[in-house]
């Protein structure tokens, strides 16, 4: 993509309303624009990151055996009355009426609707286990939206819902999602720690929040330091092997880790001083096992192998891709801007032409850009007629993993400068070496 044709509204000044780093940088880098309290338009650069995150989430859900569908954002109030949550949920739920005075709501979550879909089609235990997920915009009317997309009213959510014949099967489904979440966040370069957590309005008696440590985290968390060096499972992990999944779950929950709501001071104090960690944390995922909380009142049953009806056991599993964009920035930035991990970067490379109008420089940039594009290397080519300092500042602000810098002086020596955004390391390479570095 040529930057001269791209929509990238960079802000030179730090917005006064932005309280945390990710909010400031997302506004300055032209990733989002606030349209009203807690509601944001996703501009092209931000949308590219959001789509990269979605794809990683989708790939790991599919790998774990979940099946994608898409549910509507507007739900009937009658479904929520069946589960008993319509009156209990609170003012966060946006309640509306259509022109026929039917009570509706803008979905904050989808336990009721997925249960209704399941009971309409699934009759036999032979169709279980089943895990259905979607990636959808949701709305919760937060009393105080803040921190940009970290705590917004409208947000993108991946929510998955598992259905099993019995508690043993449901626990296996829970463990599979637990492992899938470890892999998902690791692929984004995040060290997410699974912590015992409160179930809140979702309900149930087993729940884990996946937390990344950050000074701007919303709450205090407590854990064993060994989590920071623990390796996540490989892509070929045996998701269908119950013993393997339970073993991984046990390994990842053997040490102490809890949110402030579930904190046990005595258990935490029992950890040796050198391994005891308390910090601020950002929630990036939350999983729940709640048994028959929804399936029983909504009569989601299947015929079992004994010929009798069984109320299915359920769990739900959420990840907020839009929130993850901010969390990633909180974990990856410096004084000059964002530093994207390669897996979620909006573009793999930034190509900067330092002297637009110089025939040799223009030709070298155009040739290299065309070869990158042909090789499938997603490149943002800064072909604007701007001074070099402005181009360097833009590249650092938007945080692409590597910058390829071409100017007349270096080109006369047959060299191109390559800068790594994270380390700051620079090297002068020939055109062929640059091509081999990023296309081999």
PDB file of C-alpha atoms in Angstrom, residues 16 63 78 95 100 109 116 143 163 204-205 220 254 261 279 286 335 344 346 380 401 421 438:
ATOM      1  CA  UNK A  16      -6.106  15.410  26.270  1.00  0.00           C
ATOM      2  CA  UNK A  63      -7.615 -26.052  15.845  1.00  0.00           C
ATOM      3  CA  UNK A  78     -38.115 -13.521  25.898  1.00  0.00           C
ATOM      4  CA  UNK A  95     -33.091  -2.633  26.191  1.00  0.00           C
ATOM      5  CA  UNK A 100     -44.425  -3.613  17.051  1.00  0.00           C
ATOM      6  CA  UNK A 109     -23.425 -11.870  25.433  1.00  0.00           C
ATOM      7  CA  UNK A 116     -31.957 -21.743  21.855  1.00  0.00           C
ATOM      8  CA  UNK A 143     -21.467   3.500  33.493  1.00  0.00           C
ATOM      9  CA  UNK A 163     -22.249 -28.509  24.959  1.00  0.00           C
ATOM     10  CA  UNK A 204     -21.032 -21.032  37.135  1.00  0.00           C
ATOM     11  CA  UNK A 205     -18.457 -22.362  39.566  1.00  0.00           C
ATOM     12  CA  UNK A 220      -4.193  -6.010  41.069  1.00  0.00           C
ATOM     13  CA  UNK A 254      -0.401 -25.887  39.926  1.00  0.00           C
ATOM     14  CA  UNK A 261     -11.604 -10.942  43.763  1.00  0.00           C
ATOM     15  CA  UNK A 279       1.226  -6.473  39.811  1.00  0.00           C
ATOM     16  CA  UNK A 286     -12.202 -15.228  30.273  1.00  0.00           C
ATOM     17  CA  UNK A 335       8.578   6.807  23.856  1.00  0.00           C
ATOM     18  CA  UNK A 344      -0.436  -8.705  14.392  1.00  0.00           C
ATOM     19  CA  UNK A 346      -0.841  -3.858  10.221  1.00  0.00           C
ATOM     20  CA  UNK A 380       3.510   0.253   3.522  1.00  0.00           C
ATOM     21  CA  UNK A 401       8.342  -4.513  12.744  1.00  0.00           C
ATOM     22  CA  UNK A 421      11.667  -1.264  15.308  1.00  0.00           C
ATOM     23  CA  UNK A 438      12.304 -10.515   3.931  1.00  0.00           C
TER      24      UNK A 438
END
